[in-house]
PDB file of C-alpha atoms in Angstrom:
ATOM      1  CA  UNK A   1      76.068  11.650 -18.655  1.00 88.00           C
ATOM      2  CA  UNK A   2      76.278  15.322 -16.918  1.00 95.00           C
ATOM      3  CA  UNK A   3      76.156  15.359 -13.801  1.00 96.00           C
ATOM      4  CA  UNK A   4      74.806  18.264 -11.481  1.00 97.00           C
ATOM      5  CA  UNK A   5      74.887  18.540  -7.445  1.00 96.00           C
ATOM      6  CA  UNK A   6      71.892  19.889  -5.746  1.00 97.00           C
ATOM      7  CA  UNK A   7      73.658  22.522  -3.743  1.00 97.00           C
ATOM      8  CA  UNK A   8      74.296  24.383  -7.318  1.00 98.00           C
ATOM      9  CA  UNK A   9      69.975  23.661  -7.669  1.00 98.00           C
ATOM     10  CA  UNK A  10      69.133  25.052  -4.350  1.00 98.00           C
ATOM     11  CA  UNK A  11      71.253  28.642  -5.014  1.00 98.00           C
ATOM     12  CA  UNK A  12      69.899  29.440  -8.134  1.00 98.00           C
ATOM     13  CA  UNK A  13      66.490  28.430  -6.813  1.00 98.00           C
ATOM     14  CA  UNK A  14      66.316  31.080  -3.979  1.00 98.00           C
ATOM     15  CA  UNK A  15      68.108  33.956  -6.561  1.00 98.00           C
ATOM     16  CA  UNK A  16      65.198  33.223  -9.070  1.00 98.00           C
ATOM     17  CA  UNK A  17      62.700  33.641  -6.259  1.00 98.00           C
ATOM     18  CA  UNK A  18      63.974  36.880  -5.298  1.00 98.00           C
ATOM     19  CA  UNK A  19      64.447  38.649  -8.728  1.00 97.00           C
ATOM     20  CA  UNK A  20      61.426  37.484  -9.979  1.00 97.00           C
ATOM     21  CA  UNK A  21      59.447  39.327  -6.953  1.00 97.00           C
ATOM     22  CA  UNK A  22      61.933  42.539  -7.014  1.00 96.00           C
ATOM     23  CA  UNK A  23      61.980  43.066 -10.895  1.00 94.00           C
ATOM     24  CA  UNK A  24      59.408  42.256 -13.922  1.00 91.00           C
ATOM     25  CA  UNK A  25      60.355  41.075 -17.415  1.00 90.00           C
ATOM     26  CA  UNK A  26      61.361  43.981 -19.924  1.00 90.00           C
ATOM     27  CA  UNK A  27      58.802  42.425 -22.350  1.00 91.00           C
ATOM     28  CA  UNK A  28      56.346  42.527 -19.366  1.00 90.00           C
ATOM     29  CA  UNK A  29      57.655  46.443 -18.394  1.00 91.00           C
ATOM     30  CA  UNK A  30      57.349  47.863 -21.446  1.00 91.00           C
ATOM     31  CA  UNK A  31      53.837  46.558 -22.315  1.00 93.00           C
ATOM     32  CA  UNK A  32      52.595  48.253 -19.223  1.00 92.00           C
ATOM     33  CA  UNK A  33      54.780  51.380 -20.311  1.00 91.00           C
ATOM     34  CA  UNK A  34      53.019  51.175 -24.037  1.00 92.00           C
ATOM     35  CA  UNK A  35      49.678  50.751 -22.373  1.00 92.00           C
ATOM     36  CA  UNK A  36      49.855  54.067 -20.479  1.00 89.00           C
ATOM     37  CA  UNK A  37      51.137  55.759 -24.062  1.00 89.00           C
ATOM     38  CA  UNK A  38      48.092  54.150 -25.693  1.00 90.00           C
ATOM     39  CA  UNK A  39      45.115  55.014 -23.033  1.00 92.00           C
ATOM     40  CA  UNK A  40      42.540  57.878 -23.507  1.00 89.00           C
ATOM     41  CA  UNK A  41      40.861  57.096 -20.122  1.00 94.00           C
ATOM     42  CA  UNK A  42      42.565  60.062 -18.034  1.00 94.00           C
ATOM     43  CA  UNK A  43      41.640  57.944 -14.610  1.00 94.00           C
ATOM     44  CA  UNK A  44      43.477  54.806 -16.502  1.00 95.00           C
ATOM     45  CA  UNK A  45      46.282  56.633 -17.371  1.00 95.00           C
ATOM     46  CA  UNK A  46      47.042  57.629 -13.904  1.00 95.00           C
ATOM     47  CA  UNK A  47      46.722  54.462 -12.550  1.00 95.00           C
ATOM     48  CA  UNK A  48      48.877  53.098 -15.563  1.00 95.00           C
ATOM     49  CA  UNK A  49      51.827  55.272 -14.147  1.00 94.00           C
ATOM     50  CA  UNK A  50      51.640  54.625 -10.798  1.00 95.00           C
ATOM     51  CA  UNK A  51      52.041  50.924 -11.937  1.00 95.00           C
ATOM     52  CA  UNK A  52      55.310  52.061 -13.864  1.00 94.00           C
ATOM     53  CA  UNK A  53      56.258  54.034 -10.828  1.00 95.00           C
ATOM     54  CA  UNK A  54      55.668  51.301  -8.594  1.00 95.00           C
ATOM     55  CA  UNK A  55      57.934  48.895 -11.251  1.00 93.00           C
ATOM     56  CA  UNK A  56      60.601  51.470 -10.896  1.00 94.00           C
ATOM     57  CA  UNK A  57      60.901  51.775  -7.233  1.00 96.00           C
ATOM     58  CA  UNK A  58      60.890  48.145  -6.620  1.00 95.00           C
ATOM     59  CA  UNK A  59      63.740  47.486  -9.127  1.00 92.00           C
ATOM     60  CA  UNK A  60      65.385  50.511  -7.514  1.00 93.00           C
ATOM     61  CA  UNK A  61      65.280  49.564  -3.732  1.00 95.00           C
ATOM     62  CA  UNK A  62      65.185  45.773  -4.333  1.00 94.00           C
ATOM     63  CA  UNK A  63      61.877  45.233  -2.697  1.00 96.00           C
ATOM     64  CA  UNK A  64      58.996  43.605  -3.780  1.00 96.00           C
ATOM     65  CA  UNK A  65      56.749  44.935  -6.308  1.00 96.00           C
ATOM     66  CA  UNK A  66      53.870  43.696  -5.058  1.00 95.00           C
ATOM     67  CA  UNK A  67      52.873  42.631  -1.262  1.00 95.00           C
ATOM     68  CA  UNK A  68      51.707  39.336  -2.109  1.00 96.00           C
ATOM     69  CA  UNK A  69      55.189  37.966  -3.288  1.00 97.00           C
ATOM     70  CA  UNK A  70      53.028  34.876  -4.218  1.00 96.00           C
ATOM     71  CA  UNK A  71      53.069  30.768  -3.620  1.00 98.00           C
ATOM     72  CA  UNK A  72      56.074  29.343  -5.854  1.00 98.00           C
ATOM     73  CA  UNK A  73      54.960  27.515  -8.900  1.00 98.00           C
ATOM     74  CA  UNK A  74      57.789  26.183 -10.795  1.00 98.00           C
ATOM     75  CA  UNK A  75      58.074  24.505 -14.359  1.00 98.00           C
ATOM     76  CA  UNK A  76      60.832  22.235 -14.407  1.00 98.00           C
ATOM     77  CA  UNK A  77      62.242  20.358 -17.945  1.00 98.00           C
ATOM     78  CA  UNK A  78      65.120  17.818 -16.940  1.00 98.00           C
ATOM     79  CA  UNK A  79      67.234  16.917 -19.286  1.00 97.00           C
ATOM     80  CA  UNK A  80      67.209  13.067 -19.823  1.00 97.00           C
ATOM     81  CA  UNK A  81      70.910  13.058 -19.867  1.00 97.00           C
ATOM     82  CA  UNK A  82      71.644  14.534 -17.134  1.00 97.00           C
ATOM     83  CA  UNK A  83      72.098  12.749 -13.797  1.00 97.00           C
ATOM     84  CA  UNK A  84      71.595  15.051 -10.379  1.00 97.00           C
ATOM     85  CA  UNK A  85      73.169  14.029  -7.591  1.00 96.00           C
ATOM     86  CA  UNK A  86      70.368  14.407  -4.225  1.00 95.00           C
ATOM     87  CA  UNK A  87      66.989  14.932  -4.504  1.00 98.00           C
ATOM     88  CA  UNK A  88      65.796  17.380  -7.005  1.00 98.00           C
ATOM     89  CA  UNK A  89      62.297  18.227  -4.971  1.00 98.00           C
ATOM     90  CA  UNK A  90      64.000  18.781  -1.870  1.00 98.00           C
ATOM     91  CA  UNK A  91      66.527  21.239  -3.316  1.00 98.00           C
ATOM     92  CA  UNK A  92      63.638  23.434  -5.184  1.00 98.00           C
ATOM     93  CA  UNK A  93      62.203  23.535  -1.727  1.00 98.00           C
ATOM     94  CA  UNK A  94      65.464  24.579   0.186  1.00 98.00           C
ATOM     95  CA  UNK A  95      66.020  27.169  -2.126  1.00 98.00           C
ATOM     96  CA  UNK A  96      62.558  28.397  -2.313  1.00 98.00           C
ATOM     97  CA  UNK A  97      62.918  28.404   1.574  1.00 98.00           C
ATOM     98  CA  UNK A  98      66.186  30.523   1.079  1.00 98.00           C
ATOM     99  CA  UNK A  99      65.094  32.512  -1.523  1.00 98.00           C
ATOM    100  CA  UNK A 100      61.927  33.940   0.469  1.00 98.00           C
ATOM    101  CA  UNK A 101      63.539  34.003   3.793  1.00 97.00           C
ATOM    102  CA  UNK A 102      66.811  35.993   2.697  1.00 97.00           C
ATOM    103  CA  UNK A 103      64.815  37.930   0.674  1.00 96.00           C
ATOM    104  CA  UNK A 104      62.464  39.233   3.294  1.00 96.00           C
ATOM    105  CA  UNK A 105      59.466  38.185   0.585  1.00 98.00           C
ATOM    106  CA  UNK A 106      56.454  37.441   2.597  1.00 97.00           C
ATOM    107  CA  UNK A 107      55.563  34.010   3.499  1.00 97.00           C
ATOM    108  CA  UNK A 108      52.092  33.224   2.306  1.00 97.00           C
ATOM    109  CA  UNK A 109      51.906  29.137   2.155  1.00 98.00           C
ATOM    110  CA  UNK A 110      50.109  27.450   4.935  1.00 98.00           C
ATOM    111  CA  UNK A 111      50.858  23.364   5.685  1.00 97.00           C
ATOM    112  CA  UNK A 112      47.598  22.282   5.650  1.00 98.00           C
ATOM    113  CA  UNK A 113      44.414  24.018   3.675  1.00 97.00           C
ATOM    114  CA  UNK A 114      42.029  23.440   6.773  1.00 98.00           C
ATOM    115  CA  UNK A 115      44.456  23.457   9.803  1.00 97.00           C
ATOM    116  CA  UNK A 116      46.131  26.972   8.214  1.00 98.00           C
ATOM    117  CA  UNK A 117      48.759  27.261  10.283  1.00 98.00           C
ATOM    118  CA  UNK A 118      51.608  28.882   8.376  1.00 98.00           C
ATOM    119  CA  UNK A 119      54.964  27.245   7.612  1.00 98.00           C
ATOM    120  CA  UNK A 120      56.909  30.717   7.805  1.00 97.00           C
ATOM    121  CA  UNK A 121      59.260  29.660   4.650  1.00 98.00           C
ATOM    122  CA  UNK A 122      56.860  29.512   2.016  1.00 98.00           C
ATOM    123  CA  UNK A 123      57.358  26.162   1.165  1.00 98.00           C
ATOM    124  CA  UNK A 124      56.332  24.000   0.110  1.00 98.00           C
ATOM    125  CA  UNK A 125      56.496  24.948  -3.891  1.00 98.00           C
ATOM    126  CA  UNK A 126      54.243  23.487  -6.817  1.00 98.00           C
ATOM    127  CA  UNK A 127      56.266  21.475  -8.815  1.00 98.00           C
ATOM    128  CA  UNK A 128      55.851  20.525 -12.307  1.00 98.00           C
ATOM    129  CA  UNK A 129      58.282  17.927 -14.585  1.00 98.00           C
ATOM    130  CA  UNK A 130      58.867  17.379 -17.730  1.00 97.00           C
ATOM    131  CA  UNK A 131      61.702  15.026 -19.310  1.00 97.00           C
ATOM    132  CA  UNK A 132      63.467  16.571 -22.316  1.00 98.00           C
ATOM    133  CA  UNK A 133      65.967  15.626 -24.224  1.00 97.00           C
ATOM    134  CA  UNK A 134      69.807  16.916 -23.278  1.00 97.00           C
ATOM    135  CA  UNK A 135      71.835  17.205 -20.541  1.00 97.00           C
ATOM    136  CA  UNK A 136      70.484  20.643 -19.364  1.00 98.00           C
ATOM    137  CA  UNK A 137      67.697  21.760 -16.345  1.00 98.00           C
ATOM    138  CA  UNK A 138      65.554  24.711 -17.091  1.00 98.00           C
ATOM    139  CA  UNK A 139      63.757  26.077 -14.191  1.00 98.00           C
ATOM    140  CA  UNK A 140      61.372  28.649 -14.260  1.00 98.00           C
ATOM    141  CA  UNK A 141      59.602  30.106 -11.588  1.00 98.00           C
ATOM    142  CA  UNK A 142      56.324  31.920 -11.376  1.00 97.00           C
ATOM    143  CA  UNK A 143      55.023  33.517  -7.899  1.00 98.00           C
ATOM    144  CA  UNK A 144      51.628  33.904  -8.178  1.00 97.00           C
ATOM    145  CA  UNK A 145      49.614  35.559  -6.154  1.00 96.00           C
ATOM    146  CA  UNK A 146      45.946  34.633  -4.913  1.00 96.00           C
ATOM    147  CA  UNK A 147      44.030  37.509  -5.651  1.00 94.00           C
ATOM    148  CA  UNK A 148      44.309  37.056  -9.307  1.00 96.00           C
ATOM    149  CA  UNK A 149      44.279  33.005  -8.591  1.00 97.00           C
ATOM    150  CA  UNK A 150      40.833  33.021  -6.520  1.00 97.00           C
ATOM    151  CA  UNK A 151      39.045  34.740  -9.744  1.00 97.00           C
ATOM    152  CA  UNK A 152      40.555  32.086 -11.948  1.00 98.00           C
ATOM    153  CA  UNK A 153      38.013  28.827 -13.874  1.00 98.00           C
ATOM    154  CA  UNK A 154      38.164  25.603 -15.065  1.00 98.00           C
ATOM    155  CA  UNK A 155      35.356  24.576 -17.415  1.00 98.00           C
ATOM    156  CA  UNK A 156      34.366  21.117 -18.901  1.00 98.00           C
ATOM    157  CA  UNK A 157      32.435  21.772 -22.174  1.00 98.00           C
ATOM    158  CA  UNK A 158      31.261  20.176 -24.113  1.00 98.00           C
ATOM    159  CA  UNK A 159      32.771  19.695 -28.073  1.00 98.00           C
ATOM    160  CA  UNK A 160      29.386  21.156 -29.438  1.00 98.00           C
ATOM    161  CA  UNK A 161      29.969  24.372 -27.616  1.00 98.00           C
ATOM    162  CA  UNK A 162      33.158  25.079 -29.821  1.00 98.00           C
ATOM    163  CA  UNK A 163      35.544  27.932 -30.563  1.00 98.00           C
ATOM    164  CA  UNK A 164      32.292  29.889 -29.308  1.00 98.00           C
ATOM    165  CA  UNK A 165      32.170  28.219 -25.995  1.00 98.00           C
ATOM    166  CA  UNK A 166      35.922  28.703 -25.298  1.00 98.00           C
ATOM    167  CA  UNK A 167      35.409  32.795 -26.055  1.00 98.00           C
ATOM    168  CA  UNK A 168      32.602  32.643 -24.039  1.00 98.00           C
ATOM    169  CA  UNK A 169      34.173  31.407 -21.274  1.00 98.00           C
ATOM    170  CA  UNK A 170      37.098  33.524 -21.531  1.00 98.00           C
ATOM    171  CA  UNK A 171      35.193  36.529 -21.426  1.00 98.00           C
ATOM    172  CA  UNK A 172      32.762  35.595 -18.432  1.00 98.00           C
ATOM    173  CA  UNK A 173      35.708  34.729 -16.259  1.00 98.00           C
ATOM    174  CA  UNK A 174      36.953  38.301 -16.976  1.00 98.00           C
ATOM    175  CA  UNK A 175      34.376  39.635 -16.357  1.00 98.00           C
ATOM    176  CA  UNK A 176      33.555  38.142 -12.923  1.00 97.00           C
ATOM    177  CA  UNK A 177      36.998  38.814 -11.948  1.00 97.00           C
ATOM    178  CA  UNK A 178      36.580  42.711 -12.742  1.00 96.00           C
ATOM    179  CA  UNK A 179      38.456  44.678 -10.027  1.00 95.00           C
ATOM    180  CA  UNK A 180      39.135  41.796  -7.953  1.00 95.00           C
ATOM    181  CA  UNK A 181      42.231  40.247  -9.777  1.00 95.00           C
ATOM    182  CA  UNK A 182      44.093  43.890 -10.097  1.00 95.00           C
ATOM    183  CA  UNK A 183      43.661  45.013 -13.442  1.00 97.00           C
ATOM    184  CA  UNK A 184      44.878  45.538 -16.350  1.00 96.00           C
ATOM    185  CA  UNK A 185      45.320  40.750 -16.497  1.00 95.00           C
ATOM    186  CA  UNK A 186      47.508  38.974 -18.295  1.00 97.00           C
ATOM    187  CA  UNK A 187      45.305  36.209 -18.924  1.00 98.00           C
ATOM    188  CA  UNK A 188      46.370  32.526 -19.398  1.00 98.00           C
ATOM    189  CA  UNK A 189      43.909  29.988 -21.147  1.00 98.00           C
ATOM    190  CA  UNK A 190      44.337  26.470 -21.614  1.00 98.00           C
ATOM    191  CA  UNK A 191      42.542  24.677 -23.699  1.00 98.00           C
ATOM    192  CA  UNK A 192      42.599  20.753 -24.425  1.00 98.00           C
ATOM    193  CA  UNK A 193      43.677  17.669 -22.275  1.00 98.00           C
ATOM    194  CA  UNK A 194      41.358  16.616 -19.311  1.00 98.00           C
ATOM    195  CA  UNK A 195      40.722  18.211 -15.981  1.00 98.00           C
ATOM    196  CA  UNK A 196      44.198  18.429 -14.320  1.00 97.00           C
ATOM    197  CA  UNK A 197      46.208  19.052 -17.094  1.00 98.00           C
ATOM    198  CA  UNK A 198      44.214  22.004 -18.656  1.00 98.00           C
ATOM    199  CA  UNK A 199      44.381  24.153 -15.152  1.00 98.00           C
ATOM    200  CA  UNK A 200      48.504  23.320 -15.916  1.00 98.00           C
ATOM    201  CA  UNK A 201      48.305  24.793 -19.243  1.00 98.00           C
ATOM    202  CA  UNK A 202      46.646  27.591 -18.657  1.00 98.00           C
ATOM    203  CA  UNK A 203      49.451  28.399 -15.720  1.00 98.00           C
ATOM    204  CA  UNK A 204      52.064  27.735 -18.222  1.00 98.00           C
ATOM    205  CA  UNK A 205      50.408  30.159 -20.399  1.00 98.00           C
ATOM    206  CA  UNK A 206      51.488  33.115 -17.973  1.00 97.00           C
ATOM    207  CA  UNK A 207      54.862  32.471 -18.203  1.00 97.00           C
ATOM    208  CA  UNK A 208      55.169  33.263 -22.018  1.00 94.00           C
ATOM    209  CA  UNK A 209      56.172  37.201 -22.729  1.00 92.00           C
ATOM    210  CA  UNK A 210      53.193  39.651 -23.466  1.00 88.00           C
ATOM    211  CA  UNK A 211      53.404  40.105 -27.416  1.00 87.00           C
ATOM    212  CA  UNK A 212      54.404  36.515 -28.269  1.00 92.00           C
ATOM    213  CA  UNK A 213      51.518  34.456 -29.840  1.00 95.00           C
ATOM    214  CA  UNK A 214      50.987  30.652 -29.941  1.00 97.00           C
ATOM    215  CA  UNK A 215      53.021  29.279 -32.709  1.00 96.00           C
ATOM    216  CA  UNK A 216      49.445  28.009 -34.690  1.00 97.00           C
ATOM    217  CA  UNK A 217      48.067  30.644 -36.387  1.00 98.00           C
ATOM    218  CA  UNK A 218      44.445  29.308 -35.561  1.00 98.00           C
ATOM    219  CA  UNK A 219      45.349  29.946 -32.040  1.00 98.00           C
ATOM    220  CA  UNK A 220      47.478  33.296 -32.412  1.00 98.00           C
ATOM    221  CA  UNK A 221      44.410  35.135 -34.093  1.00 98.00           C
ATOM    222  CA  UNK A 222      42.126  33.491 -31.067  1.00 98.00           C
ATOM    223  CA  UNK A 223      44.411  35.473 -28.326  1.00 98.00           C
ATOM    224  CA  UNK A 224      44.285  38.531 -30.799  1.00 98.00           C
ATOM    225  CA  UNK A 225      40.617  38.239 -30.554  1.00 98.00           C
ATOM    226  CA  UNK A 226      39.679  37.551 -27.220  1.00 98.00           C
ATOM    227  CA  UNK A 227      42.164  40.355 -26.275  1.00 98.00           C
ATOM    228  CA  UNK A 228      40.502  42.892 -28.176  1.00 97.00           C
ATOM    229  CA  UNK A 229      36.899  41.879 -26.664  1.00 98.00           C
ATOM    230  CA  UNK A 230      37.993  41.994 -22.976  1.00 98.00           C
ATOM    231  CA  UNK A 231      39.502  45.431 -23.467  1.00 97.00           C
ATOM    232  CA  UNK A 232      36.266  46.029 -24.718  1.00 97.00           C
ATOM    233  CA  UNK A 233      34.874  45.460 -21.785  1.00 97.00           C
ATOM    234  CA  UNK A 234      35.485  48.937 -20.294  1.00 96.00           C
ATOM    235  CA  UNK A 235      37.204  47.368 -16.826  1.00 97.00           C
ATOM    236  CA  UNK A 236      39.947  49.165 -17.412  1.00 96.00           C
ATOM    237  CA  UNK A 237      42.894  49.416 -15.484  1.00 96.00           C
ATOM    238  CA  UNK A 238      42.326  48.684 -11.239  1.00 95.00           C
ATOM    239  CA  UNK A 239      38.836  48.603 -11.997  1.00 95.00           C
ATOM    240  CA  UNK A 240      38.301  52.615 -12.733  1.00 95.00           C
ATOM    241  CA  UNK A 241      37.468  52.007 -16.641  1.00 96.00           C
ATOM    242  CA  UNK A 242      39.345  52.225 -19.952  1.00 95.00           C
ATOM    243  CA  UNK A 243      40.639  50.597 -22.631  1.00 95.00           C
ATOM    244  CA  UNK A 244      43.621  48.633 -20.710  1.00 96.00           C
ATOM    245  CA  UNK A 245      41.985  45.514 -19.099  1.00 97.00           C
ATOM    246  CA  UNK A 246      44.185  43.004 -20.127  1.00 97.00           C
ATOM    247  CA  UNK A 247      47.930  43.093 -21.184  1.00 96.00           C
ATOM    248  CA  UNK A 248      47.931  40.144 -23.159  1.00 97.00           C
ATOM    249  CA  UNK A 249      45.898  36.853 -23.479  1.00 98.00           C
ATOM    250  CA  UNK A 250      48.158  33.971 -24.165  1.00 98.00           C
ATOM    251  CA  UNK A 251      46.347  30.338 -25.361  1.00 98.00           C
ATOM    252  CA  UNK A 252      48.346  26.647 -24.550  1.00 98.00           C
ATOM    253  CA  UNK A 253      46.412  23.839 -25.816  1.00 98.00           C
ATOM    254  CA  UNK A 254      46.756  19.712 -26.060  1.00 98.00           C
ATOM    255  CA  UNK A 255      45.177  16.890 -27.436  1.00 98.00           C
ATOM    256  CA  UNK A 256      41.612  16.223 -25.731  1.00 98.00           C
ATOM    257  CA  UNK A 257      38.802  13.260 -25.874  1.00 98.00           C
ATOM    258  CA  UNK A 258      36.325  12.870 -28.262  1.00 98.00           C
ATOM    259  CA  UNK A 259      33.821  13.862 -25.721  1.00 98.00           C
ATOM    260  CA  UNK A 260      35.390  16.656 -24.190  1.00 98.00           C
ATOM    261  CA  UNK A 261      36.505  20.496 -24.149  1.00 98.00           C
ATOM    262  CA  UNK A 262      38.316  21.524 -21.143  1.00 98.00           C
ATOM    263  CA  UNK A 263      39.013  24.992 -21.075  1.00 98.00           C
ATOM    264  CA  UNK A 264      41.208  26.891 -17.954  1.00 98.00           C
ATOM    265  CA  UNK A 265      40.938  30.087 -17.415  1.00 98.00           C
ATOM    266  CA  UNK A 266      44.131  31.593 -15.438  1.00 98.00           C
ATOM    267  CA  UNK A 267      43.714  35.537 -14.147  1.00 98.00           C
ATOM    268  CA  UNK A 268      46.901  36.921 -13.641  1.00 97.00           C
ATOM    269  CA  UNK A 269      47.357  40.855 -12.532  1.00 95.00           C
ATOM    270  CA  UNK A 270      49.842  42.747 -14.277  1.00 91.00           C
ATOM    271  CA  UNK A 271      52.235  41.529 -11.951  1.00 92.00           C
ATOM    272  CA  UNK A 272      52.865  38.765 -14.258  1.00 94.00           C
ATOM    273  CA  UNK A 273      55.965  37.353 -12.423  1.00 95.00           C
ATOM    274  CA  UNK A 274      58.249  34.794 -13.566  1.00 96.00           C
ATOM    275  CA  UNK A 275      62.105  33.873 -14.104  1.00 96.00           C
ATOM    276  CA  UNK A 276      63.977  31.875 -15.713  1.00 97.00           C
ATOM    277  CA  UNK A 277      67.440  29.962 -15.246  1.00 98.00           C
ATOM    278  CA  UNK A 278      68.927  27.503 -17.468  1.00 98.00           C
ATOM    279  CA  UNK A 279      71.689  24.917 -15.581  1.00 97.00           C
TER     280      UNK A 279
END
């Protein structure tokens, strides 16, 4: 049995925080980068490489590439053989509370959702466990920010509305969230499960790198598909038109009831933030 202490948790909790605000993927860099290459919308193309410009002088200066540094969502797999010494929520939480206080990342999480008054450390995060096998913790991290998160959907359809319902669905959500969720979207859809668990899979869809496909093939041609129709859409990037509205689409699905189709729709700007650490 391997054992970990908390205090290890807790440090590379707050680092994670911090680089994943200060510094994008290079999967999730250069797709914005190839985007801009790709573009015949002069107006998109501009705003393209101000985004890359923007990417550049955050990494640069070590600030934050976008204001809204986000609420911390974390996906946690615990190894089943490994034992942690302390409590594993409370350390997240310490770190988060380190990571966005030493970082000078804005605080955006309020205590209560009526009351609003804010808890100036960002905390407390959204946790979510799984139980793997091993002896290892992987945490990854996603800020997300709420102006991409307000525009996102849940949907309970029904199994008669089908493959066509799900595109449907997709595509309305886009297209209510037009300018609103910061174009071009990386767009996260879950699909499958029952009403809480489909909103989770559809957040855990963000996390996977623009250009990587669900691993059925049913699925992969699905998020080829829908991404080609919601660039069709003429959006474009920050809302002034063009071929660049989304990034990527990425599908997560699970086993559902017989007399239900759950589908989440997750909008996600181009800041598609998330990190990874592996204890």
């Amino acid at each position: 049995m391997r054992e970990i202490n908390t205090d290890v948790i807790t440090e590379a909790v707050a680092k994670i925080c911090i680089e994943a605000n200060l510094k994008l993927s290079e999967e999730m860099e250069g797709c914005i980068r190839r985007a801009a290459d790709s573009e015949k919308n002069p107006l998109a193309v501009k705003v393209l490489g101000q985004l890359s410009e923007n990417m550049d002088i955050a990494k640069e200066d070590r600030i934050p590439i976008c204001q809204d540094t986000g609420m911390a969502v974390f996906f946690i797999e615990v190894g089943q053989d490994l034992h942690i010494n302390g409590n594993l929520t409370d350390a997240i939480n310490e770190g988060v509370r380190r990571g966005y206080t030493e970082g000078y990342l804005r605080k955006s999480v309020v205590g209560d959702p009526l009351e609003r008054i804010n808890t100036n450390d960002n905390t407390p995060a959204i946790i979510h466990y799984d139980i793997v096998s091993g002896d290892q913790l992987k945490i990854t991290v996603a800020p997300k920010g709420f102006g991409s998160e307000n525009m996102s959907k849940l949907y309970m359809l029904k199994p008669a509305d089908g493959v066509e319902g799900v595109k449907e669905a997709v595509i309305q959500t886009v297209k209510d969230a037009g300018p609103n969720a910061c174009p071009p979207f990386v767009v996260g859809v879950g699909i499958g499960g029952d009403f809480e668990l489909v909103a989770k899979l559809s957040k855990k869809a963000l996390t996977r790198e623009p250009g990587s496909h669900n691993e059925n093939p049913y699925y992969a041609e699905l998020e080829k598909e829908l991404l080609e129709k919601i660039n069709s859409l003429g959006i474009g990037p920050a809302g002034l038109g063009g071929t660049t509205t989304a990034l990527a689409v990425n599908i997560e699905t699970y086993a559902t009831h017989i007399a239900g189709l759950p589908v989440g729709v997750n909008m996600c700007c181009h800041v598609d933030r998330h990190k990874t650490i592996i204890l």
